[in-house]
Short mmCIF file of C-alpha atoms (C1' of nucleotides) in Angstrom, two decimals:
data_model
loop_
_atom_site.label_atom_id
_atom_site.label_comp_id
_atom_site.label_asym_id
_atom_site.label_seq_id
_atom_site.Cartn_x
_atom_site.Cartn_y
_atom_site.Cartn_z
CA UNK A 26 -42.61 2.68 -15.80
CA UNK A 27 -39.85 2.70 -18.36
CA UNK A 28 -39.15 -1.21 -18.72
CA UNK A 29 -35.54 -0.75 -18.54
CA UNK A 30 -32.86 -3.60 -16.63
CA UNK A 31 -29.24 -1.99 -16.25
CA UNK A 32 -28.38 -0.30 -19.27
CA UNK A 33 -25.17 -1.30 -20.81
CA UNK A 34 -23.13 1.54 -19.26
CA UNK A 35 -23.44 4.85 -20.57
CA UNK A 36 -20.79 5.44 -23.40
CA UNK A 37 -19.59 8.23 -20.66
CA UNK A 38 -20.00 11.53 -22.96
CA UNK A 39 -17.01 12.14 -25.44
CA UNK A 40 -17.35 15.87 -25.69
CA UNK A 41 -16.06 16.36 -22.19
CA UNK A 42 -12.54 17.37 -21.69
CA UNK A 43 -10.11 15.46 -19.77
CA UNK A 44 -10.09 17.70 -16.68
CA UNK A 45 -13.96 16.68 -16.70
CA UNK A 46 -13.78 13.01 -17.51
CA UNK A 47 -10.48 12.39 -14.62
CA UNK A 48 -12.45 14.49 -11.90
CA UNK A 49 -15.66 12.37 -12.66
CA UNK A 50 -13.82 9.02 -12.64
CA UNK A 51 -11.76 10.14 -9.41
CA UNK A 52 -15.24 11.46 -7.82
CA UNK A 53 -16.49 7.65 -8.43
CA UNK A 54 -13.37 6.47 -6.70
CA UNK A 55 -13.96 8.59 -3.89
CA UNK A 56 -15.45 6.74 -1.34
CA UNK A 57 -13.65 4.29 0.28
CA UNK A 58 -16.54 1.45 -0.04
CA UNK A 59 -15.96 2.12 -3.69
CA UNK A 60 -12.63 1.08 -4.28
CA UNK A 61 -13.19 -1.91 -1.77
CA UNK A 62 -16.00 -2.84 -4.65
CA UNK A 63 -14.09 -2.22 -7.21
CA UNK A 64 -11.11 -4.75 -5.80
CA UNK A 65 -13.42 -6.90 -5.08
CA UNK A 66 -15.03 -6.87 -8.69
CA UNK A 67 -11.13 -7.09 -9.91
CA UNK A 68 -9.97 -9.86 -7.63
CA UNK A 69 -12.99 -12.19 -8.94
CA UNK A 70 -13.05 -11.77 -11.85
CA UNK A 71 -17.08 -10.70 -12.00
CA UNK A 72 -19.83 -11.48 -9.11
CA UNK A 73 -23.44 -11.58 -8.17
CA UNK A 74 -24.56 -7.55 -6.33
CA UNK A 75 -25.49 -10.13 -3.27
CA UNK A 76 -21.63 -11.34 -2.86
CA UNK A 77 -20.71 -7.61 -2.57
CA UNK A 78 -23.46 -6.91 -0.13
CA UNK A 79 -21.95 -9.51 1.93
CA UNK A 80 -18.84 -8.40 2.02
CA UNK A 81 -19.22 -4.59 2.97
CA UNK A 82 -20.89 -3.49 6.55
CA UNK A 83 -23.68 -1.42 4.53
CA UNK A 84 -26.89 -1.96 3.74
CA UNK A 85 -27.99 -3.75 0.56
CA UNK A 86 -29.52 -0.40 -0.45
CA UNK A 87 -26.37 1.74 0.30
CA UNK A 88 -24.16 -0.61 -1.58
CA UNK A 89 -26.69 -0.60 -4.51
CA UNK A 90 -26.05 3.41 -4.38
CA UNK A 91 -22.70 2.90 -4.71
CA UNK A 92 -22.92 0.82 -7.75
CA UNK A 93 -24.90 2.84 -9.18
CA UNK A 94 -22.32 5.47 -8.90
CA UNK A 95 -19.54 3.10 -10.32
CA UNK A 96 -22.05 2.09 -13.39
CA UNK A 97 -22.69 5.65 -14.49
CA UNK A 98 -18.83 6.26 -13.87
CA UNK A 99 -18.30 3.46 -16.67
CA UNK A 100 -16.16 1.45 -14.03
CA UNK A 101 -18.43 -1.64 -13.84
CA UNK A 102 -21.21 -3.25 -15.57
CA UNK A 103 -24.01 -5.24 -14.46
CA UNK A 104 -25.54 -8.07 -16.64
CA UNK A 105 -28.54 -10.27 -15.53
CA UNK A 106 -28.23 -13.49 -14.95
CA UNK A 107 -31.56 -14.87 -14.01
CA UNK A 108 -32.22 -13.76 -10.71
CA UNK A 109 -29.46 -12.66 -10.06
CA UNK A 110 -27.10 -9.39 -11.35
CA UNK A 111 -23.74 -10.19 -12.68
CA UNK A 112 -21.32 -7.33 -11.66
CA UNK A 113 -17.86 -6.79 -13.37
CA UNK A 114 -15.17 -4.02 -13.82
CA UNK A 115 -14.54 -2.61 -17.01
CA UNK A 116 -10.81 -2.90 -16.37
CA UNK A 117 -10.44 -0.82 -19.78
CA UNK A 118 -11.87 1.95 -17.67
CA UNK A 119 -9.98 1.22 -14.98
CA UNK A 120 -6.88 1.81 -17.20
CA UNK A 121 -7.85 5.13 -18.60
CA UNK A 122 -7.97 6.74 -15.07
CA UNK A 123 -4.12 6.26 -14.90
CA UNK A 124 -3.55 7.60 -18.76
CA UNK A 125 -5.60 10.07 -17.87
CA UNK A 126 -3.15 11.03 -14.61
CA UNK A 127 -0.27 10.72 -16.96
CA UNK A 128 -1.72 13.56 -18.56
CA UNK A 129 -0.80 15.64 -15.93
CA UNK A 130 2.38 14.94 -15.27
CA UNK A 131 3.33 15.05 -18.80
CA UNK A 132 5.62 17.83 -19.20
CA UNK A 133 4.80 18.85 -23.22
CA UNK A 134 8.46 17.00 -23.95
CA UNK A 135 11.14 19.38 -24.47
CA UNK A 136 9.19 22.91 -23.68
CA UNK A 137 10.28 22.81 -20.49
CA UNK A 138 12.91 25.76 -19.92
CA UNK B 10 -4.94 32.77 17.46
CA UNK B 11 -2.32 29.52 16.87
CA UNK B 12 0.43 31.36 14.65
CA UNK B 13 0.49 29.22 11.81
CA UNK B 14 1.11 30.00 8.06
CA UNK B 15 0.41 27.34 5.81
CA UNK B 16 1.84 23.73 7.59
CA UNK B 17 4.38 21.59 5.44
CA UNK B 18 2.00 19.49 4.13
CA UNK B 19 0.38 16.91 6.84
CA UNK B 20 2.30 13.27 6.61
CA UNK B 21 -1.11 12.03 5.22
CA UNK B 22 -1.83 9.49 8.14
CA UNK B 23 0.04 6.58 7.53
CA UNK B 24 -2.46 4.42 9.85
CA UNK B 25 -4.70 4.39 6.96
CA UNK B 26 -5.18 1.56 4.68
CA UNK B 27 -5.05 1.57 0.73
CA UNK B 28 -8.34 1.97 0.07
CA UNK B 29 -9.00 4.86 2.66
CA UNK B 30 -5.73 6.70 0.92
CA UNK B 31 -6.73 6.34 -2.18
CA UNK B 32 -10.34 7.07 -1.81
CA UNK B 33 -8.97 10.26 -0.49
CA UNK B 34 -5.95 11.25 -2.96
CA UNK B 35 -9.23 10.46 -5.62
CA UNK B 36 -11.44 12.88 -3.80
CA UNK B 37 -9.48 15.40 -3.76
CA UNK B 38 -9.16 14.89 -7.88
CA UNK B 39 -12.75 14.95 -7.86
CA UNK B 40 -13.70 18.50 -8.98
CA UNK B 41 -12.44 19.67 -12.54
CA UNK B 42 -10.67 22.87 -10.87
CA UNK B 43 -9.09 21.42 -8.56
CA UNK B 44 -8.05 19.13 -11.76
CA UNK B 45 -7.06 22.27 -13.17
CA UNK B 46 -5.19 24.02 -10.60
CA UNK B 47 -3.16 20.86 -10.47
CA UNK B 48 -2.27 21.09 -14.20
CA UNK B 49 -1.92 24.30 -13.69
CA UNK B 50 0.69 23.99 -11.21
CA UNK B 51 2.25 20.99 -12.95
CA UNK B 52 2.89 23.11 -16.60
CA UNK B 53 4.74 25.76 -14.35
CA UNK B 54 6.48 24.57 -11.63
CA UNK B 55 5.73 26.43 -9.17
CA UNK B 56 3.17 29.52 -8.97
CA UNK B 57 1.52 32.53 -7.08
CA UNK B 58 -1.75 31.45 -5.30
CA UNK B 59 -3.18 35.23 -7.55
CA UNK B 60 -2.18 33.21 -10.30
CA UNK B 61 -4.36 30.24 -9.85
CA UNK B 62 -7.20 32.87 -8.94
CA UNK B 63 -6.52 34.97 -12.24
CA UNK B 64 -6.67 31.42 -14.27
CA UNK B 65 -9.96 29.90 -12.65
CA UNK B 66 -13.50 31.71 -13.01
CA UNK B 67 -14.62 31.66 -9.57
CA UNK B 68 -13.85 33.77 -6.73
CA UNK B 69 -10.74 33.98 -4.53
CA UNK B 70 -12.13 32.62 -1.40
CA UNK B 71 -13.10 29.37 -3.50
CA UNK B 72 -10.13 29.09 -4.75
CA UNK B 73 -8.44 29.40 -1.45
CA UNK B 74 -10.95 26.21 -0.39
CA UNK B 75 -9.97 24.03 -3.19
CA UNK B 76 -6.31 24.63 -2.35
CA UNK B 77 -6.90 23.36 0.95
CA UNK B 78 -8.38 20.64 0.05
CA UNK B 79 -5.42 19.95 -2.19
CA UNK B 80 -3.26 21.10 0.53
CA UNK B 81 -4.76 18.42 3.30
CA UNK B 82 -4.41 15.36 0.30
CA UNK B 83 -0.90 16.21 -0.24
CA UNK B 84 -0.62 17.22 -3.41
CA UNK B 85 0.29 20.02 -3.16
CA UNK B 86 2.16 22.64 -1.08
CA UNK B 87 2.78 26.11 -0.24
CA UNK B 88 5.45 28.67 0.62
CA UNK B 89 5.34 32.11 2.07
CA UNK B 90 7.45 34.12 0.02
CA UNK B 91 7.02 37.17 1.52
CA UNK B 92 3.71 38.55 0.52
CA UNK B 93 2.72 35.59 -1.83
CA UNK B 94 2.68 32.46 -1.35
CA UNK B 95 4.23 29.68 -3.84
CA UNK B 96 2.29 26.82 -4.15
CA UNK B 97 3.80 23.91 -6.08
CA UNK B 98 2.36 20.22 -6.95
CA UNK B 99 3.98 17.25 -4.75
CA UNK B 100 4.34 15.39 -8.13
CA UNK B 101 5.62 12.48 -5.78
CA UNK B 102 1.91 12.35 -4.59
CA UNK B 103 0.57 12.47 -7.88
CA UNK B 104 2.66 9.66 -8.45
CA UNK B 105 1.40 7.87 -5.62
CA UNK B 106 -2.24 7.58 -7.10
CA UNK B 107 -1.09 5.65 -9.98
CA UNK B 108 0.97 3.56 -7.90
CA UNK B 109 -2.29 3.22 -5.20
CA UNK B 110 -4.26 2.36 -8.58
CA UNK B 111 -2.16 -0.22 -10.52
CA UNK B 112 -2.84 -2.03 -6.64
CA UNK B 113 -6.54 -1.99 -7.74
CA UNK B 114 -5.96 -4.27 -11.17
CA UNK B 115 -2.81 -6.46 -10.09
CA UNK B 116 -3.96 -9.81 -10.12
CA UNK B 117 -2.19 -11.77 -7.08
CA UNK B 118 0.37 -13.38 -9.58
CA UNK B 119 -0.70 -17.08 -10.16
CA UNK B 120 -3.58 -17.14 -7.44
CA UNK B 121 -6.25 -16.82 -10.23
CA UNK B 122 -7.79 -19.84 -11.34
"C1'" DC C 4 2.23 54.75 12.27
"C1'" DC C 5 -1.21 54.07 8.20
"C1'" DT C 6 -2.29 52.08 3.60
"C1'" DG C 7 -2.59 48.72 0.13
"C1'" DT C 8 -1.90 43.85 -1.13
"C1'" DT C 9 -2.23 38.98 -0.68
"C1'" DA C 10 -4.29 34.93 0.91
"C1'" DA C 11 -6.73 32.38 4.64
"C1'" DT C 12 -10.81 32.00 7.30
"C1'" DC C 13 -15.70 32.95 8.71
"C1'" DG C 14 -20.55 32.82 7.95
"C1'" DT C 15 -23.94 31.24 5.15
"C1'" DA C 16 -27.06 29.49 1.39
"C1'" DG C 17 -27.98 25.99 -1.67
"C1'" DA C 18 -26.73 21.62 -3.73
"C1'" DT C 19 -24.95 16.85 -3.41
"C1'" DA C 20 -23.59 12.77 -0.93
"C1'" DT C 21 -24.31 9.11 2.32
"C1'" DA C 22 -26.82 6.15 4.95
"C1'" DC C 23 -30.97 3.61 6.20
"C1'" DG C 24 -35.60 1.16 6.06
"C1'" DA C 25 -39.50 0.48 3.16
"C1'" DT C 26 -41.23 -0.51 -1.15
"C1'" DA C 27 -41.31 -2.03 -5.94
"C1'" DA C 28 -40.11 -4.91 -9.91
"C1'" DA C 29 -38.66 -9.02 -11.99
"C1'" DG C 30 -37.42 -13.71 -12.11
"C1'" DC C 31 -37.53 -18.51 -10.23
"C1'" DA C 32 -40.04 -22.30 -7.86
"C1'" DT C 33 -43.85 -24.55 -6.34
"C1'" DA D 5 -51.30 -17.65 -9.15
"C1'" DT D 6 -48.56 -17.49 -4.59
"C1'" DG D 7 -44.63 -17.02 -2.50
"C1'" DC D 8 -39.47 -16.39 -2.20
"C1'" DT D 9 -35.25 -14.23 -3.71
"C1'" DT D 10 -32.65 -10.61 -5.59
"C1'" DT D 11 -31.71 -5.96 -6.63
"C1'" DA D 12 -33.18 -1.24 -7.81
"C1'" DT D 13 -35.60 2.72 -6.37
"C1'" DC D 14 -38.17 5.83 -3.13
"C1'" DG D 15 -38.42 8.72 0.82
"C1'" DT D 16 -35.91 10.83 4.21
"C1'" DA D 17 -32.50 12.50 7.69
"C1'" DT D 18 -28.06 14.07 8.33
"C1'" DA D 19 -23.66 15.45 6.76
"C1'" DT D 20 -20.45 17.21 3.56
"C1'" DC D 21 -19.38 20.13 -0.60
"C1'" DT D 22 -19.39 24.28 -3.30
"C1'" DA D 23 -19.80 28.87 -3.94
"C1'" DC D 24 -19.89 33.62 -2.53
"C1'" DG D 25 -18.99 38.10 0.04
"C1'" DA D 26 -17.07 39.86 4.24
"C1'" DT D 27 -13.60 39.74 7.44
"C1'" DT D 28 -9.08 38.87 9.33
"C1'" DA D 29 -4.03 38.37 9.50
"C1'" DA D 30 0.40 39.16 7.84
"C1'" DC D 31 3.46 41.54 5.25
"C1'" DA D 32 5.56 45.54 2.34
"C1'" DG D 33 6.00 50.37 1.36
"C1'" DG D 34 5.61 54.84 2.42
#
DNA sequence: CCTGTTAATCGTAGATATACGATAAAGCAT
DNA sequence: ATGCTTTATCGTATATCTACGATTAACAGG
């Protein structure tokens, strides 16, 4: 109904706290066909959905799924182009996954007895 | 039957490739308590498994479960100490994640075009 | 021995995830 | 318009996850 073509990625809801946002993003990273995606995506730099279809032993529909989880986790975005759908990783994203990690390990610098 | 209590921490397989281990260390991340027991455990260093229980709003058994689950990714692991058990965060594993994702956005140094 | 404490495991109900084929929608080409 | 291509979505089956209470196992103290 709704005439809508792959939103522009969902600006990922700001009032969640970080122990929300990093199990999210690590949920989205937690299927192996996922990350191969996402290298994929990060290798070239940006491809058509059909070039990652090829290259994954799932149906077009399964891998479709999985994009769909990676676009509403903010770590890709899909333009169209024409006929076809122009898939590339928001390396920004990417990035905050690992500052987000460091949050962890961060021991609050000198309270540490 | 099998007297067992609490294993040091399976080698994590090391017949998988990058993807599958990191699609699993991210897994396991992907549930904000388990998020939190892991902060939890990396603020103190070490900790009663009553005192992740105490910290979290959901019930012991659960929290046993999520501990497993961080248990059988590595990250963390647990000591009888006579009638408690210590857990503490492998912070080498934790580690290990950022390491498995900086893979993910390292361009193959002069191969792009 | 028996009792209380701590933490894992069992059994289970309900929700989510994963996979597929089928279908729909939207754009190009004729 | 008709047909072809591309990709999302639907419907569905199966599997895994999450949560809980109940139970079990192991230890400590009397």
């Amino acid at each position: 109904m709704t005439p809508r073509a792959c939103p522009p990625t969902p600006p990922v809801d700001p009032a969640t706290d970080p122990d929300e946002e990093l199990s999210r993003l690590a949920a989205a990273l937690g299927h192996p066909a996922r990350i191969r995606i996402l290298r994929f995506l990060l290798e070239r730099r940006e491809c058509f959905a059909g070039a990652i279809v090829d290259h994954l032993p799932l149906a077009q529909s399964t891998v479709s799924q999985h994009l769909k989880v990676l676009r509403e986790a903010g770590l890709i975005r899909g333009e169209v182009d024409g006929l076809h759908i122009c898939y590339c990783a928001d390396e920004e994203r990417v990035h905050r996954i690992g500052e987000l990690l460091q949050t962890l390990n961060a021991v609050p610098a000198g309270s540490e007895r």
